[in-house]
Amino acid sequence: MAESAEQVHARVRAVADEHGRVPLPSVASWDVFPWEVVDGALAAKPLAAPGPEEPREGEGGVDCAACADGPRGVIWANDRWRLRHLSERSGLPLVLILEPSAHLDLPDLDDAMAAEHGVLAVRIARVVEGLPNIARCHVQRIGDGAEHLHTWFMARTAGLSSIRGSFAVDWDDILPPGPEDVWLGDLAAVAERLAAYDGRAVPLDD
Ligand SMILES: [Zn+2]
């Protein structure tokens, strides 16, 4: 069962500094991070000059990690889709990625696959939001980094008011990961409940 807000708060405060802060995550140094400190005050960075689009990983199916490496961290699959976890635990209770088995981007899905994507998104959100201590399962597709469709499902702890809204993505990088046994238990619960609809739960040590 996912940690309660009180358990998360106590665990984070135990490793935080005297002001309650944990170290700045690496995302703060990324060029796309939109904020910077100017003369001691937080400011938006200047908009960079226009330029060519950065190539995405796996464009045209060439050197696609999702295809070449085979599925890793998969917790559930059917004939056309798989749901996997990130290779490492992160700050939010669960971060899951739904992707097609075939090399397809979102606009590439035919109507049948698009319908399946929608049904699966609803089922995953329903299952994750049904876990104890989870208030919300955020669903998003961005796709600027890699061409192979990967739709994100990010679980937010109930009762942690700092982590509401789209900044949950940032908190996933900020917060230290929770206990591994809790994470594994939640992954197994999600896989089993999804398999009750369709597909199969994949053992976590596969
Ligand atoms: Zn691919």
Coordinates of N, CA and C and ligand atoms in Angstrom, one line a residue:
M1 N 0.9 -1.2 0.0 CA 0.0 0.0 0.0 C 0.9 1.2 0.0
A2 N 0.6 2.2 -0.9 CA 1.4 3.4 -1.0 C 1.4 4.1 0.3
E3 N 2.5 4.8 0.5 CA 2.7 5.6 1.8 C 1.6 6.7 1.9
S4 N 1.3 6.9 3.2 CA 0.3 8.1 3.4 C 1.1 9.4 3.3
A5 N 0.4 10.5 3.3 CA 1.0 11.8 3.2 C 1.9 12.0 4.4
E6 N 1.5 11.6 5.6 CA 2.3 11.7 6.8 C 3.6 10.9 6.7
Q7 N 3.5 9.7 6.2 CA 4.7 8.9 6.0 C 5.7 9.5 5.0
V8 N 5.2 10.0 3.9 CA 6.0 10.7 2.9 C 6.7 11.9 3.6
H9 N 5.9 12.7 4.2 CA 6.4 13.9 4.8 C 7.5 13.6 5.8
A10 N 7.3 12.7 6.7 CA 8.2 12.3 7.8 C 9.5 11.8 7.1
R11 N 9.4 11.0 6.1 CA 10.6 10.4 5.4 C 11.4 11.5 4.8
V12 N 10.7 12.4 4.1 CA 11.5 13.5 3.4 C 12.1 14.4 4.4
R13 N 11.4 14.8 5.4 CA 12.0 15.7 6.4 C 13.2 15.1 7.1
A14 N 13.2 13.7 7.2 CA 14.3 13.1 7.9 C 15.6 13.2 7.1
V15 N 15.5 13.4 5.8 CA 16.8 13.6 5.0 C 17.0 15.0 4.5
A16 N 16.1 15.9 4.9 CA 16.1 17.3 4.4 C 17.1 18.1 5.3
D17 N 17.5 19.3 4.8 CA 18.3 20.1 5.7 C 17.5 20.8 6.7
E18 N 18.2 21.8 7.5 CA 17.5 22.4 8.6 C 16.3 23.3 8.1
H19 N 16.3 23.6 6.9 CA 15.1 24.4 6.3 C 14.1 23.5 5.7
G20 N 14.3 22.2 5.8 CA 13.3 21.3 5.2 C 13.5 21.0 3.7
R21 N 14.6 21.5 3.2 CA 14.8 21.3 1.7 C 15.7 20.1 1.4
V22 N 15.4 19.4 0.3 CA 16.2 18.3 -0.2 C 17.0 18.9 -1.4
P23 N 18.1 18.2 -1.8 CA 18.9 18.8 -2.9 C 18.2 19.1 -4.2
L24 N 18.7 20.1 -4.9 CA 18.1 20.5 -6.2 C 18.3 19.3 -7.2
P25 N 17.2 18.9 -7.9 CA 17.4 17.8 -8.9 C 18.1 18.3 -10.1
S26 N 18.5 17.4 -10.9 CA 19.3 17.7 -12.1 C 18.5 18.5 -13.2
V27 N 17.2 18.4 -13.1 CA 16.3 19.1 -14.1 C 16.5 20.6 -14.0
A28 N 17.0 21.1 -12.9 CA 17.2 22.5 -12.7 C 18.3 23.0 -13.6
S29 N 19.2 22.1 -14.0 CA 20.3 22.5 -14.9 C 20.0 22.3 -16.4
W30 N 18.9 21.7 -16.7 CA 18.5 21.4 -18.1 C 18.3 22.8 -18.8
D31 N 18.6 22.8 -20.1 CA 18.5 24.0 -20.9 C 17.0 24.4 -21.0
V32 N 16.1 23.4 -20.9 CA 14.7 23.7 -21.1 C 14.0 24.2 -19.8
F33 N 14.8 24.1 -18.7 CA 14.2 24.6 -17.4 C 14.0 26.1 -17.5
P34 N 12.7 26.5 -17.3 CA 12.4 27.9 -17.7 C 12.7 29.0 -16.7
W35 N 13.2 28.7 -15.5 CA 13.4 29.7 -14.5 C 14.9 29.8 -14.2
E36 N 15.3 31.0 -13.8 CA 16.7 31.3 -13.4 C 16.6 32.4 -12.3
V37 N 17.7 32.5 -11.5 CA 17.8 33.5 -10.5 C 18.6 34.7 -11.1
V38 N 18.0 35.9 -11.1 CA 18.7 37.1 -11.6 C 18.7 38.1 -10.5
D39 N 19.9 38.5 -10.1 CA 20.0 39.5 -9.0 C 19.2 39.1 -7.7
G40 N 19.3 37.8 -7.4 CA 18.7 37.3 -6.2 C 17.2 37.0 -6.3
A41 N 16.6 37.3 -7.5 CA 15.2 37.1 -7.7 C 14.9 36.0 -8.8
L42 N 13.9 35.2 -8.6 CA 13.5 34.3 -9.6 C 12.9 35.0 -10.8
A43 N 13.4 34.6 -12.0 CA 12.9 35.2 -13.3 C 12.7 34.1 -14.3
A44 N 11.9 34.4 -15.3 CA 11.7 33.5 -16.4 C 12.9 33.7 -17.4
K45 N 13.5 32.6 -17.9 CA 14.6 32.8 -18.8 C 14.1 33.5 -20.1
P46 N 15.0 34.2 -20.8 CA 14.7 34.7 -22.1 C 14.3 33.6 -23.1
L47 N 13.4 33.8 -24.0 CA 13.0 32.8 -25.0 C 14.2 32.7 -25.9
A48 N 14.7 31.5 -26.1 CA 15.8 31.3 -27.1 C 15.3 31.5 -28.5
A49 N 16.3 31.9 -29.3 CA 16.0 32.2 -30.8 C 15.5 30.9 -31.5
P50 N 14.7 31.1 -32.5 CA 14.2 29.9 -33.2 C 15.3 29.2 -33.9
G51 N 15.1 27.9 -34.0 CA 16.1 27.0 -34.7 C 15.4 25.7 -35.1
P52 N 16.2 24.8 -35.7 CA 15.6 23.6 -36.2 C 15.2 22.7 -35.0
E53 N 14.2 21.9 -35.3 CA 13.7 20.9 -34.3 C 14.8 20.0 -33.9
E54 N 15.0 19.7 -32.6 CA 15.9 18.7 -32.2 C 15.4 17.3 -32.7
P55 N 16.3 16.4 -33.2 CA 15.8 15.1 -33.6 C 15.4 14.3 -32.3
R56 N 14.4 13.5 -32.5 CA 13.9 12.7 -31.4 C 14.5 11.3 -31.5
E57 N 14.7 10.7 -30.3 CA 15.3 9.3 -30.3 C 14.3 8.4 -31.1
G58 N 14.9 7.5 -32.0 CA 14.2 6.5 -32.7 C 13.4 7.0 -33.8
E59 N 13.8 8.2 -34.4 CA 13.0 8.7 -35.5 C 13.0 7.7 -36.7
G60 N 11.8 7.5 -37.3 CA 11.7 6.5 -38.4 C 12.0 5.1 -37.9
G61 N 12.0 4.8 -36.6 CA 12.2 3.5 -36.1 C 13.7 3.1 -36.1
V62 N 14.6 4.1 -36.4 CA 16.0 3.8 -36.4 C 16.6 4.1 -35.0
D63 N 17.3 3.1 -34.5 CA 18.0 3.3 -33.1 C 16.9 3.6 -32.0
C64 N 15.8 3.0 -32.1 CA 14.7 3.3 -31.1 C 15.0 2.4 -29.9
A65 N 15.2 3.0 -28.8 CA 15.5 2.2 -27.6 C 14.3 1.3 -27.2
A66 N 13.1 1.8 -27.4 CA 11.9 1.0 -27.0 C 11.8 -0.3 -27.8
C67 N 12.3 -0.2 -29.1 CA 12.2 -1.3 -30.0 C 13.5 -2.2 -29.8
A68 N 14.6 -1.6 -29.8 CA 15.9 -2.3 -29.9 C 16.2 -3.1 -28.6
D69 N 15.9 -2.5 -27.5 CA 16.3 -3.1 -26.2 C 15.3 -4.1 -25.8
G70 N 14.1 -4.1 -26.4 CA 13.0 -4.9 -26.0 C 12.4 -4.3 -24.7
P71 N 11.2 -4.8 -24.4 CA 10.6 -4.2 -23.2 C 11.3 -4.5 -21.9
R72 N 11.5 -3.5 -21.1 CA 12.1 -3.6 -19.8 C 11.2 -3.0 -18.7
G73 N 11.1 -3.6 -17.6 CA 10.3 -3.0 -16.5 C 8.8 -3.2 -16.8
V74 N 8.5 -4.2 -17.7 CA 7.1 -4.3 -18.0 C 6.3 -5.0 -16.9
I75 N 5.2 -4.5 -16.5 CA 4.4 -5.1 -15.4 C 3.1 -5.7 -16.0
W76 N 2.7 -5.3 -17.2 CA 1.4 -5.8 -17.8 C 1.6 -5.7 -19.3
A77 N 1.0 -6.6 -20.1 CA 1.1 -6.5 -21.5 C -0.1 -7.3 -22.1
N78 N -0.5 -6.9 -23.3 CA -1.4 -7.7 -24.2 C -0.7 -7.8 -25.5
D79 N -1.4 -8.2 -26.6 CA -0.8 -8.4 -27.9 C -0.2 -7.1 -28.5
R80 N -0.8 -6.0 -28.1 CA -0.4 -4.7 -28.8 C 0.2 -3.7 -27.9
W81 N 0.0 -3.8 -26.6 CA 0.4 -2.7 -25.7 C 1.2 -3.3 -24.5
R82 N 2.0 -2.5 -23.9 CA 2.7 -2.9 -22.6 C 2.7 -1.7 -21.7
L83 N 2.7 -2.0 -20.4 CA 2.8 -1.0 -19.4 C 4.0 -1.3 -18.6
R84 N 4.9 -0.3 -18.5 CA 6.1 -0.5 -17.7 C 6.4 0.6 -16.7
H85 N 7.3 0.3 -15.8 CA 7.7 1.3 -14.8 C 9.1 1.9 -15.3
L86 N 9.4 3.0 -14.7 CA 10.7 3.6 -14.9 C 11.8 2.6 -14.4
S87 N 13.0 2.7 -15.0 CA 14.1 1.8 -14.5 C 14.4 2.0 -13.1
E88 N 14.2 3.2 -12.5 CA 14.5 3.4 -11.1 C 13.3 4.0 -10.5
R89 N 13.1 3.8 -9.2 CA 12.1 4.4 -8.4 C 12.3 5.9 -8.4
S90 N 11.2 6.7 -8.4 CA 11.4 8.2 -8.4 C 10.5 8.7 -7.2
G91 N 10.3 10.0 -7.2 CA 9.7 10.7 -6.0 C 8.3 10.4 -5.8
L92 N 7.5 10.3 -6.9 CA 6.1 10.0 -6.8 C 5.9 8.5 -6.5
P93 N 4.7 8.1 -6.0 CA 4.5 6.7 -5.6 C 4.6 5.8 -6.8
L94 N 4.1 6.2 -7.9 CA 4.1 5.3 -9.1 C 4.3 6.2 -10.4
V95 N 5.2 5.9 -11.3 CA 5.3 6.5 -12.6 C 5.3 5.4 -13.6
L96 N 4.3 5.3 -14.4 CA 4.1 4.2 -15.4 C 4.1 4.8 -16.8
I97 N 4.5 3.9 -17.8 CA 4.5 4.3 -19.2 C 3.8 3.3 -20.0
L98 N 2.8 3.7 -20.7 CA 2.0 2.8 -21.6 C 2.6 3.1 -23.0
E99 N 3.0 2.0 -23.7 CA 3.5 2.1 -25.1 C 3.0 1.0 -25.9
P100 N 2.9 1.2 -27.2 CA 2.5 0.1 -28.1 C 3.7 -0.8 -28.4
S101 N 3.5 -2.0 -28.6 CA 4.6 -3.0 -28.9 C 5.3 -2.6 -30.2
A102 N 4.5 -2.1 -31.2 CA 5.0 -1.7 -32.5 C 5.5 -0.2 -32.4
H103 N 6.4 0.1 -33.3 CA 7.0 1.5 -33.3 C 6.0 2.4 -34.0
L104 N 5.1 3.0 -33.1 CA 4.1 4.0 -33.6 C 4.1 5.2 -32.7
D105 N 3.9 6.3 -33.3 CA 3.7 7.6 -32.5 C 2.2 7.8 -32.3
L106 N 1.7 8.7 -31.5 CA 0.3 8.9 -31.3 C -0.5 9.2 -32.6
P107 N 0.0 10.0 -33.5 CA -0.8 10.2 -34.7 C -0.8 9.0 -35.7
D108 N 0.1 8.1 -35.4 CA 0.1 6.9 -36.3 C -0.9 5.9 -35.9
L109 N -1.6 6.0 -34.8 CA -2.5 4.9 -34.4 C -3.8 4.9 -35.3
D110 N -4.1 3.7 -35.7 CA -5.4 3.7 -36.5 C -6.6 3.8 -35.5
D111 N -7.8 3.8 -35.9 CA -8.9 4.0 -35.0 C -9.0 2.9 -34.0
A112 N -8.7 1.7 -34.4 CA -8.8 0.6 -33.4 C -7.8 0.8 -32.3
M113 N -6.5 1.1 -32.7 CA -5.5 1.3 -31.7 C -5.7 2.5 -30.8
A114 N -6.3 3.6 -31.5 CA -6.6 4.8 -30.7 C -7.7 4.5 -29.7
A115 N -8.7 3.7 -30.1 CA -9.7 3.3 -29.1 C -9.1 2.5 -28.0
E116 N -8.2 1.6 -28.3 CA -7.6 0.8 -27.2 C -6.8 1.7 -26.3
H117 N -6.1 2.7 -26.9 CA -5.3 3.6 -26.1 C -6.2 4.3 -25.1
G118 N -7.3 4.7 -25.5 CA -8.3 5.4 -24.7 C -8.8 4.6 -23.6
V119 N -9.2 3.3 -23.9 CA -9.7 2.4 -22.9 C -8.6 2.1 -21.9
L120 N -7.4 1.8 -22.4 CA -6.3 1.5 -21.4 C -6.0 2.7 -20.5
A121 N -6.0 3.9 -21.1 CA -5.7 5.1 -20.2 C -6.8 5.2 -19.1
V122 N -8.0 4.9 -19.4 CA -9.1 5.0 -18.4 C -8.9 3.9 -17.3
R123 N -8.6 2.7 -17.8 CA -8.4 1.6 -16.9 C -7.2 1.8 -15.9
I124 N -6.1 2.3 -16.5 CA -4.9 2.5 -15.7 C -5.2 3.6 -14.7
A125 N -5.8 4.7 -15.1 CA -6.1 5.8 -14.2 C -7.1 5.3 -13.1
R126 N -8.0 4.5 -13.5 CA -9.0 4.0 -12.5 C -8.3 3.1 -11.4
V127 N -7.4 2.2 -11.9 CA -6.7 1.3 -11.0 C -5.8 2.0 -10.1
V128 N -5.0 3.0 -10.7 CA -4.0 3.7 -9.8 C -4.8 4.6 -8.8
E129 N -5.8 5.2 -9.3 CA -6.6 6.1 -8.3 C -7.3 5.3 -7.3
G130 N -7.5 4.0 -7.5 CA -8.1 3.1 -6.6 C -7.2 2.6 -5.5
L131 N -5.9 2.9 -5.6 CA -5.0 2.4 -4.6 C -5.1 3.3 -3.4
P132 N -4.9 2.8 -2.2 CA -5.0 3.6 -1.0 C -3.9 4.7 -1.0
N133 N -4.3 5.8 -0.5 CA -3.4 7.0 -0.3 C -3.0 7.7 -1.7
I134 N -3.6 7.3 -2.8 CA -3.4 8.0 -4.0 C -4.6 8.9 -4.4
A135 N -4.4 10.2 -4.6 CA -5.5 11.1 -4.9 C -5.7 11.1 -6.4
R136 N -4.7 11.1 -7.2 CA -4.8 11.4 -8.6 C -3.8 10.6 -9.4
C137 N -4.2 10.2 -10.6 CA -3.2 9.6 -11.6 C -3.2 10.6 -12.8
H138 N -2.2 11.4 -12.9 CA -2.0 12.3 -14.0 C -1.7 11.5 -15.3
V139 N -2.3 11.9 -16.4 CA -2.1 11.2 -17.7 C -1.5 12.2 -18.7
Q140 N -0.4 11.9 -19.3 CA 0.1 12.9 -20.3 C 1.0 12.2 -21.4
R141 N 0.9 12.7 -22.6 CA 1.8 12.4 -23.7 C 2.5 13.6 -24.1
I142 N 3.8 13.6 -24.1 CA 4.6 14.8 -24.6 C 5.3 14.4 -25.8
G143 N 6.3 13.5 -25.8 CA 6.8 13.0 -27.0 C 7.9 13.8 -27.6
D144 N 8.5 14.8 -26.9 CA 9.5 15.6 -27.5 C 10.9 14.8 -27.5
G145 N 11.0 13.8 -26.6 CA 12.3 13.2 -26.5 C 12.4 12.0 -27.4
A146 N 11.4 11.2 -27.6 CA 11.4 10.0 -28.3 C 10.2 9.8 -29.2
E147 N 10.3 9.2 -30.4 CA 9.2 9.1 -31.3 C 8.3 8.0 -30.9
H148 N 8.8 6.9 -30.4 CA 7.9 5.7 -30.0 C 6.9 6.2 -28.9
L149 N 5.6 6.1 -29.2 CA 4.6 6.6 -28.2 C 4.8 6.1 -26.8
H150 N 4.9 7.0 -25.9 CA 4.9 6.7 -24.5 C 4.1 7.6 -23.7
T151 N 3.0 7.1 -23.2 CA 2.0 7.9 -22.4 C 2.3 7.7 -20.9
W152 N 2.4 8.8 -20.2 CA 2.8 8.8 -18.8 C 1.6 8.7 -17.9
F153 N 1.7 8.0 -16.8 CA 0.7 7.9 -15.7 C 1.5 8.1 -14.4
M154 N 1.2 9.2 -13.8 CA 1.9 9.7 -12.6 C 1.0 9.8 -11.4
A155 N 1.2 8.9 -10.4 CA 0.4 8.9 -9.2 C 0.8 9.9 -8.2
R156 N -0.2 10.7 -7.6 CA 0.1 11.7 -6.6 C -0.5 11.2 -5.3
T157 N 0.3 11.4 -4.2 CA -0.1 11.1 -2.9 C -1.3 12.0 -2.4
A158 N -2.3 11.4 -1.8 CA -3.4 12.2 -1.3 C -2.9 13.0 0.0
G159 N -3.3 14.3 0.0 CA -3.1 15.1 1.2 C -1.8 15.8 1.2
L160 N -1.0 15.7 0.1 CA 0.3 16.5 0.1 C 0.0 17.7 -0.8
S161 N -0.4 18.8 -0.3 CA -0.9 20.0 -1.0 C 0.2 20.6 -1.9
S162 N 1.5 20.4 -1.6 CA 2.6 21.0 -2.5 C 2.5 20.4 -3.9
I163 N 2.0 19.1 -4.0 CA 2.2 18.3 -5.2 C 1.0 18.3 -6.1
R164 N 0.2 19.3 -5.9 CA -1.0 19.4 -6.8 C -0.6 19.9 -8.2
G165 N -1.4 19.5 -9.2 CA -1.2 20.1 -10.5 C 0.0 19.6 -11.3
S166 N 0.3 20.3 -12.3 CA 1.4 19.9 -13.2 C 2.8 19.9 -12.6
F167 N 2.9 20.6 -11.5 CA 4.2 20.5 -10.8 C 4.6 19.2 -10.2
A168 N 3.6 18.3 -10.2 CA 3.9 16.9 -9.7 C 5.1 16.3 -10.5
V169 N 5.2 16.7 -11.8 CA 6.3 16.2 -12.6 C 7.6 16.7 -12.0
D170 N 7.7 17.9 -11.5 CA 8.9 18.4 -10.9 C 9.2 17.7 -9.5
W171 N 8.1 17.5 -8.8 CA 8.2 16.9 -7.5 C 8.7 15.4 -7.6
D172 N 8.4 14.8 -8.8 CA 8.9 13.4 -9.0 C 10.4 13.4 -9.0
D173 N 11.0 14.5 -9.5 CA 12.5 14.6 -9.5 C 13.0 15.1 -8.1
I174 N 12.2 15.9 -7.4 CA 12.7 16.5 -6.2 C 12.7 15.5 -5.0
L175 N 11.6 14.8 -4.9 CA 11.5 13.9 -3.7 C 12.4 12.7 -3.8
P176 N 12.9 12.3 -2.6 CA 13.7 11.0 -2.6 C 12.7 9.8 -2.8
P177 N 13.0 8.8 -3.5 CA 12.1 7.6 -3.7 C 11.7 7.0 -2.3
G178 N 10.5 6.4 -2.3 CA 10.0 5.7 -1.1 C 10.6 4.3 -1.1
P179 N 10.1 3.5 -0.1 CA 10.6 2.2 0.1 C 10.3 1.3 -1.1
E180 N 11.3 0.4 -1.4 CA 11.2 -0.5 -2.5 C 10.0 -1.5 -2.4
D181 N 9.9 -2.0 -1.2 CA 8.8 -3.0 -1.0 C 7.4 -2.4 -1.2
V182 N 7.2 -1.2 -0.8 CA 6.0 -0.5 -1.1 C 5.7 -0.3 -2.6
W183 N 6.8 0.1 -3.2 CA 6.7 0.3 -4.7 C 6.4 -1.0 -5.4
L184 N 7.1 -2.0 -5.1 CA 6.9 -3.3 -5.7 C 5.5 -3.8 -5.5
G185 N 5.0 -3.6 -4.3 CA 3.6 -4.1 -4.0 C 2.6 -3.3 -4.8
D186 N 2.8 -2.0 -4.9 CA 1.8 -1.2 -5.7 C 1.9 -1.6 -7.2
L187 N 3.1 -1.9 -7.7 CA 3.2 -2.3 -9.1 C 2.5 -3.6 -9.4
A188 N 2.7 -4.5 -8.4 CA 2.0 -5.8 -8.6 C 0.5 -5.7 -8.5
A189 N 0.0 -4.8 -7.6 CA -1.4 -4.6 -7.5 C -2.0 -4.0 -8.8
V190 N -1.3 -3.0 -9.4 CA -1.8 -2.4 -10.6 C -1.8 -3.5 -11.7
A191 N -0.8 -4.3 -11.8 CA -0.7 -5.3 -12.9 C -1.8 -6.3 -12.8
E192 N -2.1 -6.7 -11.6 CA -3.1 -7.8 -11.3 C -4.5 -7.2 -11.7
R193 N -4.8 -6.0 -11.3 CA -6.1 -5.4 -11.5 C -6.3 -5.1 -13.0
L194 N -5.2 -4.7 -13.7 CA -5.4 -4.5 -15.1 C -5.6 -5.8 -15.9
A195 N -4.9 -6.8 -15.4 CA -5.1 -8.2 -16.0 C -6.5 -8.7 -15.8
A196 N -7.2 -8.2 -14.8 CA -8.6 -8.6 -14.6 C -9.5 -8.2 -15.8
Y197 N -9.1 -7.1 -16.4 CA -9.8 -6.6 -17.6 C -9.3 -7.3 -18.9
D198 N -8.0 -7.4 -19.0 CA -7.5 -7.9 -20.3 C -6.0 -8.1 -20.1
G199 N -5.3 -8.9 -21.0 CA -3.9 -9.0 -21.0 C -3.4 -9.8 -19.8
R200 N -2.1 -9.7 -19.5 CA -1.5 -10.5 -18.5 C -0.6 -9.6 -17.6
A201 N -0.6 -9.9 -16.3 CA 0.4 -9.3 -15.4 C 1.7 -10.0 -15.7
V202 N 2.8 -9.2 -15.7 CA 4.1 -9.8 -16.0 C 4.9 -9.8 -14.6
P203 N 5.4 -10.9 -14.2 CA 6.1 -11.0 -12.9 C 7.2 -9.9 -12.9
L204 N 7.4 -9.3 -11.8 CA 8.4 -8.2 -11.7 C 9.8 -8.6 -11.9
D205 N 10.1 -9.9 -11.7 CA 11.5 -10.3 -11.9 C 11.8 -10.8 -13.3
D206 N 10.8 -10.7 -14.2 CA 11.0 -11.1 -15.6 C 12.0 -10.2 -16.3
Ligands
ZN1 ZN 10.3 2.1 -31.4

